Amino acid sequence: MKVGLHTVDLFPGRERLMPFRTVLEVAKVMNAYGWEADVLNSSVSTEHNIKNFKWQGVKVIECPRNFGELSEWVNNRDYDTFYFAATIREGLRNLSAFQKMTCRKVAYIPSGITPKWNAFQLFRYYGIFAKAWMLEAATPKMWITQKLKRVGFTDIIGLTEYTSLQLGNALSTHTIYPGKDEFEEIETDESVLKKNQLKGKRFYLFTGAPGQVRGSQLLLKAFDKFAEQNKNTQPKIVFLMRNDVGAQYDLFFKTLDTMHNKDCVTVLRSQLTIPQLKAFMMEAYAVVLPFICIPAEIPITYYEVMSCGTPIISFSNAGTTEYLKDGLKVAAKVSVNNLTKALSELWNNKNERDMLAVKALEIMGMHPTWEQVGTDWMKIVTEVKQ
C-alpha cells in the first residue's frame, strides 16, 4: 500500500507541533507495518522554502498547493490512498479539482473547531492576524464534508469527538485522537530547575512559544492582577520560552515590561532537553496553557503535562478542552479577568489541585499510543465496509 499523508507548511523544527506530529507518527507506524507512507508537504508560507527532508525514516516530500496540480501529482506517483488535511475553512473553497485524483481519498480535520468567542477575542487583540480563525469559526462545519463527498472522498477523521460530531453524515466519520508518547517513562533532569533555585518552590508554569494564539500576553496581565491580590502567598510564574520557527517575542516582552509584579516572573529562553522540560512540568503547581485559539488538535503539551500528574489551567477551546476537561481548570471564556480568577482559585485550593492531578493521570492512562492511532488510520482503508 502506497500512502500520501498531506499537510501544509511543515518545516524542520516544527515536527513536534500539531498537526504535523500526527501525520509524521502515523506515517512512521504505516512504514513499520510494511506500507510505503510519505508525508506530502505543500506550502502557503512566503517566509520559508519548502524542501524535502526525513524525520525518523519518514520522507517529507514537497507537493503542489493548487488542488488541480496536486491531484495530477498524486496520480503520477501511483499512490493508493491520499489523506487530505481539510481545515474547516476549506469548505469555502472550490474543491472540484480533486475529482481528477483517482486513488482512494480520505480527509482529516487538522485544526478542530474554533469557538466564535475565541476567534473574536483573537481579532480584538491582534486584528487581521486572526483572519484564518475568524473564517474557521464562521464557516458552517458541514460544508467541508458535503463538498468532499461530491469530489469522491469517502471518509473523514476528526482528531477529537467534539470536532467529529460537528461534521454531519455526508462521509463516514471517524474519531481518532492524536497519540501519546511514553513521556511518563522519561527520567527527569533537574539541573536547570535547581540552577534557577526552583526546586521545592511553588510556581505556575507556561511552556511554549509566545505566539499570539497561545495567550502568553493575556497570561502576563492576568498573573499581574493575581499576584497583586495574593502577595502574602509569594506567587511565582516561570515561562519556558520555546524557540519555535517563526516565534514572535517583541509583544511578550513589551507586556512584561509594563507589569507591576514582574519580579515574580522568571523567563528562561535556553533550549531544554526533554528530561529537563519534564522536571519543570513535574515540579510546577500547575501549567497554564491559555490558548486563545488552538491551531491544531490536540497540542502535545497537554498530554505531556497531564502524564506527569500536573493539572492545567486553560481557556475553553472546543475539542481539546472538552476531551481533557476532567484534568483541567477551565477558565470559561477568554478574558484576563477569567484567567485571573482561575489562577487565584487553584492557587488557594490545594484539594482541587490534587483532584485534578489524579484525573489527569487517569485520562492519560487510558489514552492510546501512537501505534494504536496509526493502525486506526490504516483500518479506514483496509477494513471492508458492511
CSV table of C-alpha atoms in Angstrom, one decimal:
chain,number,residue,atom,x,y,z
A,1,MET,CA,0.0,0.0,0.0
A,2,LYS,CA,1.4,3.4,-1.0
A,3,VAL,CA,0.0,6.2,1.0
A,4,GLY,CA,0.4,10.0,0.9
A,5,LEU,CA,-0.4,12.0,4.1
A,6,HIS,CA,-1.0,15.6,3.2
A,7,THR,CA,0.0,18.6,5.4
A,8,VAL,CA,0.8,22.3,4.9
A,9,ASP,CA,3.8,24.3,6.0
A,10,LEU,CA,5.8,21.6,7.7
A,11,PHE,CA,9.4,22.9,8.1
A,12,PRO,CA,12.3,21.4,10.0
A,13,GLY,CA,11.8,22.5,13.6
A,14,ARG,CA,8.1,22.0,13.6
A,15,GLU,CA,8.0,18.2,13.8
A,16,ARG,CA,6.8,18.2,17.4
A,17,LEU,CA,3.9,20.6,16.8
A,18,MET,CA,0.4,19.6,15.8
A,19,PRO,CA,-0.9,18.6,13.3
A,20,PHE,CA,2.5,17.7,11.8
A,21,ARG,CA,3.3,15.4,14.6
A,22,THR,CA,0.2,13.3,13.9
A,23,VAL,CA,0.9,12.7,10.2
A,24,LEU,CA,4.6,12.0,10.9
A,25,GLU,CA,3.8,9.5,13.6
A,26,VAL,CA,1.0,7.8,11.6
A,27,ALA,CA,3.4,7.6,8.6
A,28,LYS,CA,6.0,6.0,10.8
A,29,VAL,CA,3.6,3.4,12.0
A,30,MET,CA,2.4,2.6,8.5
A,31,ASN,CA,6.0,2.2,7.4
A,32,ALA,CA,6.7,-0.2,10.3
A,33,TYR,CA,3.8,-2.3,9.1
A,34,GLY,CA,5.2,-2.6,5.6
A,35,TRP,CA,3.4,0.2,3.9
A,36,GLU,CA,5.1,3.0,1.9
A,37,ALA,CA,3.9,6.1,3.6
A,38,ASP,CA,5.1,9.6,2.7
A,39,VAL,CA,4.2,13.0,4.2
A,40,LEU,CA,3.2,15.3,1.3
A,41,ASN,CA,4.0,18.9,2.2
A,42,SER,CA,2.6,21.9,0.4
A,43,SER,CA,3.1,25.5,1.4
A,44,VAL,CA,1.3,28.8,1.7
A,45,SER,CA,4.1,30.4,3.6
A,46,THR,CA,6.3,33.0,1.9
A,47,GLU,CA,8.8,33.0,4.7
A,48,HIS,CA,10.3,29.6,4.2
A,49,ASN,CA,11.4,27.5,1.2
A,50,ILE,CA,9.9,24.0,1.2
A,51,LYS,CA,12.5,21.3,0.9
A,52,ASN,CA,12.4,17.5,1.1
A,53,PHE,CA,13.7,16.0,4.3
A,54,LYS,CA,13.4,13.0,6.5
A,55,TRP,CA,12.1,12.6,10.1
A,56,GLN,CA,12.8,9.3,11.8
A,57,GLY,CA,12.8,7.5,8.5
A,58,VAL,CA,9.6,9.2,7.2
A,59,LYS,CA,10.1,11.0,3.9
A,60,VAL,CA,8.6,14.6,3.8
A,61,ILE,CA,8.1,15.5,0.1
A,62,GLU,CA,7.3,18.8,-1.4
A,63,CYS,CA,4.0,18.7,-3.3
A,64,PRO,CA,1.8,21.4,-5.1
A,65,ARG,CA,-0.6,23.5,-3.1
A,66,ASN,CA,-3.0,24.0,-6.1
A,67,PHE,CA,-5.6,21.2,-5.9
A,68,GLY,CA,-5.6,20.5,-9.6
A,69,GLU,CA,-1.8,20.3,-9.8
A,70,LEU,CA,-1.8,18.3,-6.5
A,71,SER,CA,-4.3,15.7,-8.0
A,72,GLU,CA,-2.2,15.2,-11.1
A,73,TRP,CA,0.9,15.0,-9.0
A,74,VAL,CA,-0.6,12.3,-6.8
A,75,ASN,CA,-1.9,10.3,-9.8
A,76,ASN,CA,1.6,10.4,-11.4
A,77,ARG,CA,3.2,8.8,-8.3
A,78,ASP,CA,0.7,5.9,-8.1
A,79,TYR,CA,-0.5,6.5,-4.5
A,80,ASP,CA,-3.2,4.0,-3.4
A,81,THR,CA,-4.6,6.3,-0.7
A,82,PHE,CA,-4.4,10.1,-0.1
A,83,TYR,CA,-5.2,11.6,3.3
A,84,PHE,CA,-6.0,15.3,2.8
A,85,ALA,CA,-5.6,18.0,5.5
A,86,ALA,CA,-9.0,19.6,5.2
A,87,THR,CA,-9.4,22.5,7.5
A,88,ILE,CA,-13.0,23.7,8.2
A,89,ARG,CA,-12.4,26.8,6.2
A,90,GLU,CA,-11.6,24.7,3.1
A,91,GLY,CA,-15.4,24.4,2.9
A,92,LEU,CA,-15.3,27.9,1.4
A,93,ARG,CA,-13.1,26.8,-1.5
A,94,ASN,CA,-13.8,25.2,-4.8
A,95,LEU,CA,-12.7,21.5,-4.4
A,96,SER,CA,-13.8,20.2,-7.7
A,97,ALA,CA,-10.2,19.7,-8.9
A,98,PHE,CA,-10.0,16.7,-6.6
A,99,GLN,CA,-12.3,14.8,-9.0
A,100,LYS,CA,-9.1,14.3,-11.1
A,101,MET,CA,-7.5,12.3,-8.3
A,102,THR,CA,-8.1,8.6,-9.0
A,103,CYS,CA,-6.9,6.9,-5.7
A,104,ARG,CA,-8.8,6.4,-2.5
A,105,LYS,CA,-9.4,9.7,-0.8
A,106,VAL,CA,-9.7,10.2,2.9
A,107,ALA,CA,-9.7,13.6,4.7
A,108,TYR,CA,-8.8,14.6,8.2
A,109,ILE,CA,-9.5,17.8,10.1
A,110,PRO,CA,-6.2,19.1,11.5
A,111,SER,CA,-7.5,22.3,13.0
A,112,GLY,CA,-10.5,21.4,15.0
A,113,ILE,CA,-13.4,23.7,15.8
A,114,THR,CA,-12.7,27.4,16.7
A,115,PRO,CA,-15.2,28.8,19.2
A,116,LYS,CA,-16.6,32.1,17.9
A,117,TRP,CA,-15.9,33.9,21.1
A,118,ASN,CA,-12.2,32.8,21.0
A,119,ALA,CA,-11.9,34.0,17.4
A,120,PHE,CA,-13.5,37.3,18.3
A,121,GLN,CA,-11.1,37.8,21.2
A,122,LEU,CA,-8.1,37.0,19.0
A,123,PHE,CA,-9.3,39.6,16.5
A,124,ARG,CA,-9.8,42.1,19.3
A,125,TYR,CA,-6.2,41.7,20.4
A,126,TYR,CA,-4.4,41.1,17.1
A,127,GLY,CA,-6.6,42.4,14.3
A,128,ILE,CA,-6.1,40.9,10.8
A,129,PHE,CA,-3.8,38.2,12.2
A,130,ALA,CA,-7.0,36.5,13.4
A,131,LYS,CA,-8.4,36.2,9.9
A,132,ALA,CA,-7.9,32.4,9.5
A,133,TRP,CA,-9.6,31.7,12.9
A,134,MET,CA,-12.5,34.1,12.1
A,135,LEU,CA,-13.1,32.2,8.9
A,136,GLU,CA,-12.9,28.9,10.7
A,137,ALA,CA,-15.4,30.0,13.3
A,138,ALA,CA,-17.8,31.5,10.8
A,139,THR,CA,-17.8,28.6,8.3
A,140,PRO,CA,-20.7,26.1,8.6
A,141,LYS,CA,-19.0,22.9,9.8
A,142,MET,CA,-20.8,20.5,7.4
A,143,TRP,CA,-19.8,22.3,4.2
A,144,ILE,CA,-16.4,20.7,4.1
A,145,THR,CA,-17.8,17.1,4.3
A,146,GLN,CA,-20.5,17.8,1.7
A,147,LYS,CA,-18.0,19.3,-0.7
A,148,LEU,CA,-15.5,16.4,-0.2
A,149,LYS,CA,-18.2,13.8,-0.8
A,150,ARG,CA,-19.1,15.5,-4.2
A,151,VAL,CA,-15.5,15.1,-5.3
A,152,GLY,CA,-15.0,11.4,-4.3
A,153,PHE,CA,-13.9,11.4,-0.7
A,154,THR,CA,-15.3,8.5,1.3
A,155,ASP,CA,-14.2,9.1,4.9
A,156,ILE,CA,-13.1,11.9,7.3
A,157,ILE,CA,-11.1,11.8,10.5
A,158,GLY,CA,-11.8,14.2,13.4
A,159,LEU,CA,-9.0,14.4,15.9
A,160,THR,CA,-11.5,14.9,18.8
A,161,GLU,CA,-15.0,13.6,19.2
A,162,TYR,CA,-16.3,17.2,19.6
A,163,THR,CA,-15.0,18.0,16.1
A,164,SER,CA,-16.3,14.8,14.6
A,165,LEU,CA,-19.8,15.5,15.9
A,166,GLN,CA,-19.9,18.9,14.0
A,167,LEU,CA,-19.2,17.4,10.6
A,168,GLY,CA,-22.6,15.8,9.8
A,169,ASN,CA,-23.1,12.5,8.0
A,170,ALA,CA,-22.0,13.2,4.4
A,171,LEU,CA,-18.9,11.0,4.9
A,172,SER,CA,-18.0,8.0,7.1
A,173,THR,CA,-16.7,9.9,10.1
A,174,HIS,CA,-14.0,8.5,12.5
A,175,THR,CA,-12.7,10.0,15.7
A,176,ILE,CA,-9.0,9.1,16.2
A,177,TYR,CA,-7.3,11.2,18.8
A,178,PRO,CA,-3.6,12.1,18.4
A,179,GLY,CA,-1.4,9.6,20.3
A,180,LYS,CA,0.7,10.0,23.4
A,181,ASP,CA,4.4,9.4,23.8
A,182,GLU,CA,5.9,7.4,26.6
A,183,PHE,CA,6.5,10.7,28.4
A,184,GLU,CA,5.8,9.2,31.9
A,185,GLU,CA,8.7,6.8,31.5
A,186,ILE,CA,11.3,9.5,30.8
A,187,GLU,CA,13.7,10.2,33.7
A,188,THR,CA,13.8,13.8,34.8
A,189,ASP,CA,16.9,16.1,34.7
A,190,GLU,CA,16.5,18.7,37.5
A,191,SER,CA,19.8,20.5,36.7
A,192,VAL,CA,18.2,23.6,35.2
A,193,LEU,CA,15.4,23.6,37.7
A,194,LYS,CA,17.9,23.6,40.6
A,195,LYS,CA,20.2,26.1,38.8
A,196,ASN,CA,17.3,28.6,38.9
A,197,GLN,CA,16.5,27.8,42.5
A,198,LEU,CA,13.1,26.5,41.7
A,199,LYS,CA,13.3,23.0,43.3
A,200,GLY,CA,10.8,22.8,46.1
A,201,LYS,CA,9.2,26.1,45.2
A,202,ARG,CA,5.5,26.6,44.3
A,203,PHE,CA,5.1,28.2,40.9
A,204,TYR,CA,2.9,28.3,37.9
A,205,LEU,CA,4.5,27.3,34.6
A,206,PHE,CA,4.0,28.3,31.0
A,207,THR,CA,5.8,26.4,28.3
A,208,GLY,CA,5.8,27.1,24.5
A,209,ALA,CA,6.5,29.9,22.1
A,210,PRO,CA,4.9,33.3,22.8
A,211,GLY,CA,2.7,33.2,19.7
A,212,GLN,CA,-0.5,35.3,19.7
A,213,VAL,CA,-2.8,32.3,19.8
A,214,ARG,CA,-1.1,30.9,22.9
A,215,GLY,CA,-2.3,33.7,25.1
A,216,SER,CA,1.1,34.5,26.8
A,217,GLN,CA,0.4,38.2,26.9
A,218,LEU,CA,-3.0,37.7,28.4
A,219,LEU,CA,-1.3,35.4,31.0
A,220,LEU,CA,1.1,38.2,32.0
A,221,LYS,CA,-1.7,40.6,32.5
A,222,ALA,CA,-3.8,38.0,34.5
A,223,PHE,CA,-0.8,37.0,36.6
A,224,ASP,CA,0.0,40.6,37.4
A,225,LYS,CA,-3.5,41.0,38.8
A,226,PHE,CA,-3.4,37.6,40.6
A,227,ALA,CA,0.0,38.4,42.1
A,228,GLU,CA,-1.3,41.8,43.4
A,229,GLN,CA,-4.2,40.1,45.1
A,230,ASN,CA,-2.2,37.2,46.6
A,231,LYS,CA,1.1,38.9,47.6
A,232,ASN,CA,1.1,37.2,51.0
A,233,THR,CA,1.5,33.8,49.3
A,234,GLN,CA,4.6,34.7,47.3
A,235,PRO,CA,3.2,33.8,43.9
A,236,LYS,CA,5.6,32.9,41.1
A,237,ILE,CA,5.4,32.0,37.4
A,238,VAL,CA,8.0,30.5,35.1
A,239,PHE,CA,7.9,31.0,31.3
A,240,LEU,CA,9.9,28.4,29.4
A,241,MET,CA,10.0,30.2,26.0
A,242,ARG,CA,10.4,27.6,23.3
A,243,ASN,CA,12.2,28.9,20.1
A,244,ASP,CA,9.6,27.7,17.5
A,245,VAL,CA,10.2,28.5,13.9
A,246,GLY,CA,8.6,31.9,13.3
A,247,ALA,CA,8.1,32.7,17.0
A,248,GLN,CA,7.4,36.3,18.0
A,249,TYR,CA,8.8,37.7,21.2
A,250,ASP,CA,8.5,41.5,20.9
A,251,LEU,CA,4.9,41.8,22.1
A,252,PHE,CA,5.5,39.4,25.0
A,253,PHE,CA,8.5,41.4,26.4
A,254,LYS,CA,6.7,44.8,25.9
A,255,THR,CA,3.8,43.4,28.1
A,256,LEU,CA,6.3,42.0,30.6
A,257,ASP,CA,7.9,45.5,31.0
A,258,THR,CA,4.5,47.0,31.9
A,259,MET,CA,3.9,44.6,34.8
A,260,HIS,CA,3.8,45.8,38.4
A,261,ASN,CA,4.9,42.4,39.7
A,262,LYS,CA,7.4,41.4,37.1
A,263,ASP,CA,9.8,40.4,39.9
A,264,CYS,CA,7.5,37.3,40.3
A,265,VAL,CA,8.2,36.3,36.7
A,266,THR,CA,11.1,34.1,35.6
A,267,VAL,CA,11.7,33.8,31.8
A,268,LEU,CA,14.0,31.1,30.6
A,269,ARG,CA,14.9,31.0,26.9
A,270,SER,CA,17.6,28.4,26.8
A,271,GLN,CA,16.8,25.2,24.8
A,272,LEU,CA,15.9,22.5,27.3
A,273,THR,CA,16.2,18.8,26.8
A,274,ILE,CA,13.0,16.6,27.2
A,275,PRO,CA,14.2,15.4,30.6
A,276,GLN,CA,14.8,19.0,31.7
A,277,LEU,CA,11.4,20.1,30.4
A,278,LYS,CA,9.7,17.2,32.3
A,279,ALA,CA,11.4,18.2,35.5
A,280,PHE,CA,9.7,21.6,35.3
A,281,MET,CA,6.3,20.0,34.5
A,282,MET,CA,6.7,17.7,37.4
A,283,GLU,CA,7.6,20.4,39.8
A,284,ALA,CA,5.0,23.0,38.8
A,285,TYR,CA,2.0,23.6,40.9
A,286,ALA,CA,0.1,23.8,37.6
A,287,VAL,CA,0.8,24.5,34.0
A,288,VAL,CA,-1.0,27.4,32.4
A,289,LEU,CA,-1.8,26.9,28.7
A,290,PRO,CA,-4.1,29.9,27.9
A,291,PHE,CA,-4.6,29.2,24.2
A,292,ILE,CA,-7.0,31.9,22.8
A,293,CYS,CA,-7.4,29.6,19.7
A,294,ILE,CA,-5.8,26.2,19.3
A,295,PRO,CA,-4.2,25.9,15.9
A,296,ALA,CA,-4.4,22.1,15.7
A,297,GLU,CA,-5.8,19.4,17.9
A,298,ILE,CA,-4.5,18.4,20.4
A,299,PRO,CA,-1.4,20.3,21.4
A,300,ILE,CA,1.2,17.7,22.6
A,301,THR,CA,2.0,19.8,25.6
A,302,TYR,CA,-1.4,18.9,27.2
A,303,TYR,CA,-0.5,15.2,27.0
A,304,GLU,CA,3.0,15.7,28.4
A,305,VAL,CA,1.8,17.8,31.4
A,306,MET,CA,-1.1,15.5,32.3
A,307,SER,CA,1.0,12.4,32.1
A,308,CYS,CA,3.2,14.0,34.8
A,309,GLY,CA,0.1,14.2,37.1
A,310,THR,CA,0.2,18.0,36.8
A,311,PRO,CA,-3.1,19.9,36.3
A,312,ILE,CA,-3.5,22.5,33.6
A,313,ILE,CA,-5.3,25.9,33.5
A,314,SER,CA,-6.7,26.6,30.1
A,315,PHE,CA,-9.4,28.6,28.3
A,316,SER,CA,-12.3,26.7,26.9
A,317,ASN,CA,-11.3,25.5,23.5
A,318,ALA,CA,-13.9,23.1,22.0
A,319,GLY,CA,-12.5,19.7,21.2
A,320,THR,CA,-9.3,19.8,23.2
A,321,THR,CA,-10.7,21.1,26.5
A,322,GLU,CA,-13.9,19.1,26.1
A,323,TYR,CA,-11.9,15.8,26.0
A,324,LEU,CA,-9.5,16.7,28.7
A,325,LYS,CA,-11.8,18.8,30.9
A,326,ASP,CA,-11.7,16.5,34.0
A,327,GLY,CA,-7.9,17.2,34.3
A,328,LEU,CA,-8.2,20.9,33.6
A,329,LYS,CA,-9.1,24.1,35.4
A,330,VAL,CA,-11.1,25.7,32.6
A,331,ALA,CA,-11.2,29.5,32.7
A,332,ALA,CA,-14.5,29.8,31.0
A,333,LYS,CA,-14.5,32.4,28.2
A,334,VAL,CA,-11.3,34.1,27.0
A,335,SER,CA,-10.6,37.2,29.2
A,336,VAL,CA,-7.9,38.5,31.5
A,337,ASN,CA,-10.4,38.6,34.4
A,338,ASN,CA,-11.5,34.9,33.9
A,339,LEU,CA,-7.9,33.8,33.8
A,340,THR,CA,-7.0,35.8,36.9
A,341,LYS,CA,-9.9,34.2,38.7
A,342,ALA,CA,-8.8,30.7,37.7
A,343,LEU,CA,-5.2,31.3,38.8
A,344,SER,CA,-6.4,32.6,42.2
A,345,GLU,CA,-8.9,29.8,42.8
A,346,LEU,CA,-6.5,27.0,42.1
A,347,TRP,CA,-3.6,28.6,43.9
A,348,ASN,CA,-5.7,28.8,47.1
A,349,ASN,CA,-7.3,25.4,46.8
A,350,LYS,CA,-4.8,22.6,47.0
A,351,ASN,CA,-7.6,20.0,47.3
A,352,GLU,CA,-8.9,21.0,43.9
A,353,ARG,CA,-5.3,20.9,42.5
A,354,ASP,CA,-4.7,17.4,43.8
A,355,MET,CA,-8.1,16.2,42.5
A,356,LEU,CA,-7.3,17.5,39.0
A,357,ALA,CA,-3.8,15.9,39.2
A,358,VAL,CA,-5.4,12.4,39.8
A,359,LYS,CA,-7.9,12.9,37.0
A,360,ALA,CA,-5.1,13.9,34.6
A,361,LEU,CA,-3.2,10.7,35.3
A,362,GLU,CA,-6.4,8.7,34.8
A,363,ILE,CA,-7.1,10.3,31.4
A,364,MET,CA,-3.6,9.7,30.1
A,365,GLY,CA,-3.5,6.2,31.5
A,366,MET,CA,-6.4,5.3,29.1
A,367,HIS,CA,-5.2,7.4,26.2
A,368,PRO,CA,-4.0,5.5,23.0
A,369,THR,CA,-0.4,5.2,21.9
A,370,TRP,CA,0.9,6.4,18.5
A,371,GLU,CA,0.9,2.8,17.4
A,372,GLN,CA,-2.8,2.4,18.2
A,373,VAL,CA,-3.5,5.7,16.4
A,374,GLY,CA,-1.5,4.7,13.3
A,375,THR,CA,-3.3,1.3,13.0
A,376,ASP,CA,-6.6,3.0,13.4
A,377,TRP,CA,-5.8,5.3,10.4
A,378,MET,CA,-4.8,2.2,8.5
A,379,LYS,CA,-8.0,0.4,9.3
A,380,ILE,CA,-10.1,3.0,7.5
A,381,VAL,CA,-8.7,1.8,4.1
A,382,THR,CA,-8.3,-1.9,4.9
A,383,GLU,CA,-11.5,-2.9,6.6
A,384,VAL,CA,-14.4,-3.9,4.3
A,385,LYS,CA,-17.4,-1.7,4.9
A,386,GLN,CA,-20.5,-3.7,5.8
